[in-house]
């Protein structure tokens, strides 16, 4: 439990930052190879795959949260299996927030990575293969170092986007103190109770974090460009 500052509980911010960090790292590690494959290959049905993976961008968060709640519910086949076999309940738990956030923020990590890989010339890969490097070796030692700006954008956007989640986290996690009550939920509850002092405080901190994250990204990009 974090010590309160000026009588205001800071635990929601700890949970928000923790959720954003875990989601960002997991999505980056999971999507490196799929984004590389989607960027460098063409296959039948690729447009359908990209459309499905990009759905969270245009889908209302409440719609996605509702369907995830149905799927992860202990009364569904998947939810009952996870709880019976592994004693895992995804609804109203931090684990559920991580899974839901990974699904909701997936395109914000995927699209910058795909764009970065697509920007690389074909000759770069051919030169690597001619030197005897495998596809995996080329990905790790040639492609990834060459798209650092895209990686930075993907990490920053995914982190910031997860920090601001509301609809999905509300439906999947609810407002369980010290477990699922993230900053956006805390702001909503403070406004509901007409506690505008707390709402202002939480909102200002989220605003400051968002600005600092974006400022760091642009500062890093501009410094490298000089």
Short mmCIF file of the C-alpha atoms (twelve columns), coordinates in Angstrom:
data_MODEL
# 
_entry.id   MODEL 
# 
loop_
_atom_site.group_PDB 
_atom_site.id 
_atom_site.type_symbol 
_atom_site.label_atom_id 
_atom_site.label_alt_id 
_atom_site.label_comp_id 
_atom_site.label_asym_id 
_atom_site.label_seq_id 
_atom_site.Cartn_x 
_atom_site.Cartn_y 
_atom_site.Cartn_z 
_atom_site.pdbx_PDB_model_num 
ATOM 1   C CA . UNK A 1   0.000   0.000   0.000   1 
ATOM 2   C CA . UNK A 2   1.401   3.371   -1.024  1 
ATOM 3   C CA . UNK A 3   1.426   6.180   1.500   1 
ATOM 4   C CA . UNK A 4   -1.264  8.788   0.703   1 
ATOM 5   C CA . UNK A 5   -0.135  12.223  -0.463  1 
ATOM 6   C CA . UNK A 6   -2.105  15.170  0.943   1 
ATOM 7   C CA . UNK A 7   -4.708  12.674  2.109   1 
ATOM 8   C CA . UNK A 8   -5.165  11.211  -1.400  1 
ATOM 9   C CA . UNK A 9   -4.491  7.539   -2.134  1 
ATOM 10  C CA . UNK A 10  -1.783  7.019   -4.786  1 
ATOM 11  C CA . UNK A 11  -2.417  3.287   -5.224  1 
ATOM 12  C CA . UNK A 12  -4.470  3.800   -8.433  1 
ATOM 13  C CA . UNK A 13  -1.441  5.396   -10.103 1 
ATOM 14  C CA . UNK A 14  0.813   2.553   -9.043  1 
ATOM 15  C CA . UNK A 15  -1.668  0.085   -10.561 1 
ATOM 16  C CA . UNK A 16  -1.996  2.146   -13.766 1 
ATOM 17  C CA . UNK A 17  1.769   2.390   -14.252 1 
ATOM 18  C CA . UNK A 18  2.226   -1.290  -13.403 1 
ATOM 19  C CA . UNK A 19  -0.519  -2.298  -15.843 1 
ATOM 20  C CA . UNK A 20  0.863   -0.067  -18.607 1 
ATOM 21  C CA . UNK A 21  4.415   -1.322  -18.163 1 
ATOM 22  C CA . UNK A 22  3.471   -5.020  -18.151 1 
ATOM 23  C CA . UNK A 23  1.136   -4.584  -21.123 1 
ATOM 24  C CA . UNK A 24  3.759   -2.704  -23.149 1 
ATOM 25  C CA . UNK A 25  6.536   -5.227  -22.498 1 
ATOM 26  C CA . UNK A 26  4.299   -8.226  -23.179 1 
ATOM 27  C CA . UNK A 27  2.932   -6.810  -26.430 1 
ATOM 28  C CA . UNK A 28  6.402   -5.897  -27.690 1 
ATOM 29  C CA . UNK A 29  7.776   -9.374  -27.050 1 
ATOM 30  C CA . UNK A 30  4.674   -11.086 -28.464 1 
ATOM 31  C CA . UNK A 31  4.395   -8.950  -31.604 1 
ATOM 32  C CA . UNK A 32  8.011   -8.735  -32.803 1 
ATOM 33  C CA . UNK A 33  7.817   -11.813 -35.042 1 
ATOM 34  C CA . UNK A 34  4.148   -11.407 -36.175 1 
ATOM 35  C CA . UNK A 35  4.707   -7.753  -37.127 1 
ATOM 36  C CA . UNK A 36  7.878   -8.731  -39.027 1 
ATOM 37  C CA . UNK A 37  6.003   -11.475 -40.886 1 
ATOM 38  C CA . UNK A 38  3.037   -9.229  -41.704 1 
ATOM 39  C CA . UNK A 39  5.335   -6.487  -42.988 1 
ATOM 40  C CA . UNK A 40  7.582   -8.669  -45.164 1 
ATOM 41  C CA . UNK A 41  5.136   -11.217 -46.608 1 
ATOM 42  C CA . UNK A 42  1.935   -11.203 -48.636 1 
ATOM 43  C CA . UNK A 43  -0.633  -13.962 -48.367 1 
ATOM 44  C CA . UNK A 44  -4.280  -14.576 -49.087 1 
ATOM 45  C CA . UNK A 45  -6.411  -13.155 -46.323 1 
ATOM 46  C CA . UNK A 46  -3.769  -10.719 -45.053 1 
ATOM 47  C CA . UNK A 47  -6.251  -7.837  -45.206 1 
ATOM 48  C CA . UNK A 48  -8.693  -9.807  -43.051 1 
ATOM 49  C CA . UNK A 49  -5.987  -10.559 -40.481 1 
ATOM 50  C CA . UNK A 50  -4.913  -6.901  -40.321 1 
ATOM 51  C CA . UNK A 51  -8.534  -5.747  -40.047 1 
ATOM 52  C CA . UNK A 52  -9.197  -8.137  -37.149 1 
ATOM 53  C CA . UNK A 53  -6.010  -7.117  -35.332 1 
ATOM 54  C CA . UNK A 54  -6.834  -3.424  -35.807 1 
ATOM 55  C CA . UNK A 55  -10.459 -3.648  -34.614 1 
ATOM 56  C CA . UNK A 56  -9.742  -2.185  -31.132 1 
ATOM 57  C CA . UNK A 57  -8.823  1.135   -32.780 1 
ATOM 58  C CA . UNK A 58  -12.359 1.731   -34.052 1 
ATOM 59  C CA . UNK A 59  -14.372 -0.498  -31.721 1 
ATOM 60  C CA . UNK A 60  -15.942 1.292   -28.730 1 
ATOM 61  C CA . UNK A 61  -14.066 0.216   -25.559 1 
ATOM 62  C CA . UNK A 62  -17.360 -0.643  -23.859 1 
ATOM 63  C CA . UNK A 63  -18.209 -3.098  -26.657 1 
ATOM 64  C CA . UNK A 64  -14.839 -4.810  -26.429 1 
ATOM 65  C CA . UNK A 65  -15.012 -4.832  -22.634 1 
ATOM 66  C CA . UNK A 66  -18.503 -6.352  -22.703 1 
ATOM 67  C CA . UNK A 67  -17.503 -9.227  -24.967 1 
ATOM 68  C CA . UNK A 68  -14.317 -9.875  -22.993 1 
ATOM 69  C CA . UNK A 69  -16.408 -9.934  -19.820 1 
ATOM 70  C CA . UNK A 70  -18.671 -12.564 -21.390 1 
ATOM 71  C CA . UNK A 71  -15.725 -14.640 -22.651 1 
ATOM 72  C CA . UNK A 72  -13.723 -14.459 -19.407 1 
ATOM 73  C CA . UNK A 73  -16.707 -14.950 -17.107 1 
ATOM 74  C CA . UNK A 74  -16.490 -18.086 -14.921 1 
ATOM 75  C CA . UNK A 75  -19.849 -19.049 -16.433 1 
ATOM 76  C CA . UNK A 76  -18.373 -19.255 -19.948 1 
ATOM 77  C CA . UNK A 77  -16.563 -22.325 -21.299 1 
ATOM 78  C CA . UNK A 78  -13.168 -20.582 -21.320 1 
ATOM 79  C CA . UNK A 79  -13.644 -18.957 -17.920 1 
ATOM 80  C CA . UNK A 80  -14.804 -22.223 -16.333 1 
ATOM 81  C CA . UNK A 81  -11.842 -24.091 -17.850 1 
ATOM 82  C CA . UNK A 82  -9.274  -21.549 -16.619 1 
ATOM 83  C CA . UNK A 83  -10.746 -21.526 -13.121 1 
ATOM 84  C CA . UNK A 84  -11.163 -25.298 -12.911 1 
ATOM 85  C CA . UNK A 85  -7.815  -26.291 -14.438 1 
ATOM 86  C CA . UNK A 86  -5.520  -23.474 -13.290 1 
ATOM 87  C CA . UNK A 87  -7.521  -21.661 -10.594 1 
ATOM 88  C CA . UNK A 88  -7.330  -18.485 -12.679 1 
ATOM 89  C CA . UNK A 89  -10.211 -15.997 -12.709 1 
ATOM 90  C CA . UNK A 90  -9.741  -13.182 -15.183 1 
ATOM 91  C CA . UNK A 91  -12.777 -11.064 -14.305 1 
ATOM 92  C CA . UNK A 92  -12.274 -8.536  -11.504 1 
ATOM 93  C CA . UNK A 93  -8.579  -9.386  -11.172 1 
ATOM 94  C CA . UNK A 94  -5.322  -7.694  -12.162 1 
ATOM 95  C CA . UNK A 95  -4.448  -10.642 -14.422 1 
ATOM 96  C CA . UNK A 96  -7.672  -10.025 -16.305 1 
ATOM 97  C CA . UNK A 97  -6.774  -6.354  -16.698 1 
ATOM 98  C CA . UNK A 98  -3.433  -7.336  -18.253 1 
ATOM 99  C CA . UNK A 99  -5.053  -9.721  -20.750 1 
ATOM 100 C CA . UNK A 100 -7.775  -7.201  -21.655 1 
ATOM 101 C CA . UNK A 101 -5.245  -4.364  -21.981 1 
ATOM 102 C CA . UNK A 102 -3.046  -6.455  -24.268 1 
ATOM 103 C CA . UNK A 103 -6.026  -7.054  -26.555 1 
ATOM 104 C CA . UNK A 104 -7.193  -3.418  -26.434 1 
ATOM 105 C CA . UNK A 105 -3.733  -1.911  -26.996 1 
ATOM 106 C CA . UNK A 106 -2.508  -4.517  -29.517 1 
ATOM 107 C CA . UNK A 107 -2.893  -2.398  -32.684 1 
ATOM 108 C CA . UNK A 108 -1.093  0.547   -31.082 1 
ATOM 109 C CA . UNK A 109 1.994   -1.654  -30.761 1 
ATOM 110 C CA . UNK A 110 1.501   -3.604  -33.974 1 
ATOM 111 C CA . UNK A 111 1.030   -0.832  -36.508 1 
ATOM 112 C CA . UNK A 112 4.193   1.219   -35.753 1 
ATOM 113 C CA . UNK A 113 6.259   -1.993  -35.834 1 
ATOM 114 C CA . UNK A 114 4.770   -3.042  -39.185 1 
ATOM 115 C CA . UNK A 115 5.391   0.447   -40.591 1 
ATOM 116 C CA . UNK A 116 8.991   0.316   -39.368 1 
ATOM 117 C CA . UNK A 117 9.700   -3.069  -40.950 1 
ATOM 118 C CA . UNK A 118 8.020   -2.013  -44.216 1 
ATOM 119 C CA . UNK A 119 10.262  1.050   -44.424 1 
ATOM 120 C CA . UNK A 120 13.403  -1.091  -44.629 1 
ATOM 121 C CA . UNK A 121 14.758  -1.717  -48.157 1 
ATOM 122 C CA . UNK A 122 14.697  -5.251  -49.520 1 
ATOM 123 C CA . UNK A 123 18.425  -4.964  -50.253 1 
ATOM 124 C CA . UNK A 124 19.160  -4.789  -46.512 1 
ATOM 125 C CA . UNK A 125 17.700  -8.254  -45.983 1 
ATOM 126 C CA . UNK A 126 19.331  -9.659  -49.119 1 
ATOM 127 C CA . UNK A 127 22.737  -8.415  -47.944 1 
ATOM 128 C CA . UNK A 128 22.219  -10.052 -44.551 1 
ATOM 129 C CA . UNK A 129 21.164  -13.364 -46.103 1 
ATOM 130 C CA . UNK A 130 24.157  -13.272 -48.475 1 
ATOM 131 C CA . UNK A 131 26.442  -13.054 -45.439 1 
ATOM 132 C CA . UNK A 132 24.982  -16.307 -44.137 1 
ATOM 133 C CA . UNK A 133 22.703  -14.865 -41.460 1 
ATOM 134 C CA . UNK A 134 19.434  -16.667 -40.751 1 
ATOM 135 C CA . UNK A 135 16.027  -14.963 -40.816 1 
ATOM 136 C CA . UNK A 136 15.946  -14.829 -37.005 1 
ATOM 137 C CA . UNK A 137 19.481  -13.448 -36.884 1 
ATOM 138 C CA . UNK A 138 18.561  -10.849 -39.480 1 
ATOM 139 C CA . UNK A 139 15.498  -9.835  -37.495 1 
ATOM 140 C CA . UNK A 140 17.378  -9.433  -34.207 1 
ATOM 141 C CA . UNK A 141 20.682  -7.962  -35.380 1 
ATOM 142 C CA . UNK A 142 19.730  -6.095  -38.554 1 
ATOM 143 C CA . UNK A 143 16.023  -5.243  -38.727 1 
ATOM 144 C CA . UNK A 144 15.278  -4.296  -35.120 1 
ATOM 145 C CA . UNK A 145 18.280  -1.938  -34.692 1 
ATOM 146 C CA . UNK A 146 17.256  -0.251  -37.955 1 
ATOM 147 C CA . UNK A 147 13.754  0.657   -36.783 1 
ATOM 148 C CA . UNK A 148 14.535  2.138   -33.370 1 
ATOM 149 C CA . UNK A 149 12.319  5.229   -33.932 1 
ATOM 150 C CA . UNK A 150 9.361   2.976   -34.781 1 
ATOM 151 C CA . UNK A 151 10.020  0.829   -31.725 1 
ATOM 152 C CA . UNK A 152 10.164  3.914   -29.515 1 
ATOM 153 C CA . UNK A 153 6.874   5.192   -30.946 1 
ATOM 154 C CA . UNK A 154 5.213   1.801   -30.451 1 
ATOM 155 C CA . UNK A 155 6.367   1.562   -26.834 1 
ATOM 156 C CA . UNK A 156 5.377   5.121   -25.924 1 
ATOM 157 C CA . UNK A 157 1.974   5.054   -27.654 1 
ATOM 158 C CA . UNK A 158 1.093   1.674   -26.146 1 
ATOM 159 C CA . UNK A 159 2.119   2.760   -22.652 1 
ATOM 160 C CA . UNK A 160 0.211   6.066   -22.867 1 
ATOM 161 C CA . UNK A 161 -2.849  4.413   -24.400 1 
ATOM 162 C CA . UNK A 162 -2.990  1.785   -21.647 1 
ATOM 163 C CA . UNK A 163 -2.636  4.458   -18.960 1 
ATOM 164 C CA . UNK A 164 -5.787  6.141   -20.236 1 
ATOM 165 C CA . UNK A 165 -7.989  3.040   -20.565 1 
ATOM 166 C CA . UNK A 166 -11.414 3.289   -18.996 1 
ATOM 167 C CA . UNK A 167 -14.236 1.312   -20.618 1 
ATOM 168 C CA . UNK A 168 -12.377 -1.981  -20.930 1 
ATOM 169 C CA . UNK A 169 -10.810 -1.894  -17.466 1 
ATOM 170 C CA . UNK A 170 -14.100 -0.874  -15.865 1 
ATOM 171 C CA . UNK A 171 -16.021 -3.814  -17.338 1 
ATOM 172 C CA . UNK A 172 -13.291 -6.430  -16.841 1 
ATOM 173 C CA . UNK A 173 -11.786 -5.250  -13.562 1 
ATOM 174 C CA . UNK A 174 -14.482 -3.186  -11.922 1 
ATOM 175 C CA . UNK A 175 -13.173 -1.193  -8.978  1 
ATOM 176 C CA . UNK A 176 -11.494 -3.571  -6.558  1 
ATOM 177 C CA . UNK A 177 -9.339  -1.552  -4.152  1 
ATOM 178 C CA . UNK A 178 -5.595  -2.208  -4.559  1 
ATOM 179 C CA . UNK A 179 -6.253  -4.747  -7.350  1 
ATOM 180 C CA . UNK A 180 -8.152  -3.267  -10.291 1 
ATOM 181 C CA . UNK A 181 -8.939  0.319   -9.292  1 
ATOM 182 C CA . UNK A 182 -6.649  2.148   -11.719 1 
ATOM 183 C CA . UNK A 183 -6.356  5.934   -12.043 1 
ATOM 184 C CA . UNK A 184 -9.060  6.361   -14.713 1 
ATOM 185 C CA . UNK A 185 -11.553 4.463   -12.540 1 
ATOM 186 C CA . UNK A 186 -10.560 6.516   -9.490  1 
ATOM 187 C CA . UNK A 187 -11.275 9.745   -11.422 1 
ATOM 188 C CA . UNK A 188 -14.693 8.456   -12.504 1 
ATOM 189 C CA . UNK A 189 -15.625 7.508   -8.942  1 
ATOM 190 C CA . UNK A 190 -14.384 10.832  -7.549  1 
ATOM 191 C CA . UNK A 191 -16.561 12.751  -10.033 1 
ATOM 192 C CA . UNK A 192 -19.547 10.539  -9.182  1 
ATOM 193 C CA . UNK A 193 -19.120 11.468  -5.512  1 
ATOM 194 C CA . UNK A 194 -18.644 15.155  -6.432  1 
ATOM 195 C CA . UNK A 195 -15.146 15.002  -4.949  1 
ATOM 196 C CA . UNK A 196 -13.671 17.387  -7.491  1 
ATOM 197 C CA . UNK A 197 -10.517 17.987  -5.461  1 
ATOM 198 C CA . UNK A 198 -9.505  14.339  -5.803  1 
ATOM 199 C CA . UNK A 199 -10.656 14.243  -9.433  1 
ATOM 200 C CA . UNK A 200 -8.521  17.308  -10.237 1 
ATOM 201 C CA . UNK A 201 -5.533  15.797  -8.448  1 
ATOM 202 C CA . UNK A 202 -5.767  12.437  -10.252 1 
ATOM 203 C CA . UNK A 203 -6.462  14.091  -13.620 1 
ATOM 204 C CA . UNK A 204 -3.506  16.458  -13.283 1 
ATOM 205 C CA . UNK A 205 -1.118  13.613  -12.492 1 
ATOM 206 C CA . UNK A 206 -2.372  11.606  -15.491 1 
ATOM 207 C CA . UNK A 207 -2.021  14.687  -17.677 1 
ATOM 208 C CA . UNK A 208 1.526   15.262  -16.403 1 
ATOM 209 C CA . UNK A 209 2.519   11.625  -16.961 1 
ATOM 210 C CA . UNK A 210 1.098   11.673  -20.505 1 
ATOM 211 C CA . UNK A 211 2.950   14.885  -21.322 1 
ATOM 212 C CA . UNK A 212 6.249   13.619  -19.895 1 
ATOM 213 C CA . UNK A 213 6.017   10.360  -21.811 1 
ATOM 214 C CA . UNK A 214 5.373   12.130  -25.128 1 
ATOM 215 C CA . UNK A 215 7.931   14.863  -24.392 1 
ATOM 216 C CA . UNK A 216 10.599  12.221  -23.731 1 
ATOM 217 C CA . UNK A 217 9.769   10.472  -27.015 1 
ATOM 218 C CA . UNK A 218 9.972   13.642  -29.119 1 
ATOM 219 C CA . UNK A 219 13.071  14.863  -27.282 1 
ATOM 220 C CA . UNK A 220 14.810  11.545  -27.974 1 
ATOM 221 C CA . UNK A 221 13.825  11.637  -31.653 1 
ATOM 222 C CA . UNK A 222 14.927  15.250  -32.117 1 
ATOM 223 C CA . UNK A 223 18.236  14.639  -30.333 1 
ATOM 224 C CA . UNK A 224 19.035  11.713  -32.623 1 
ATOM 225 C CA . UNK A 225 18.085  13.750  -35.678 1 
ATOM 226 C CA . UNK A 226 20.618  16.507  -34.904 1 
# 
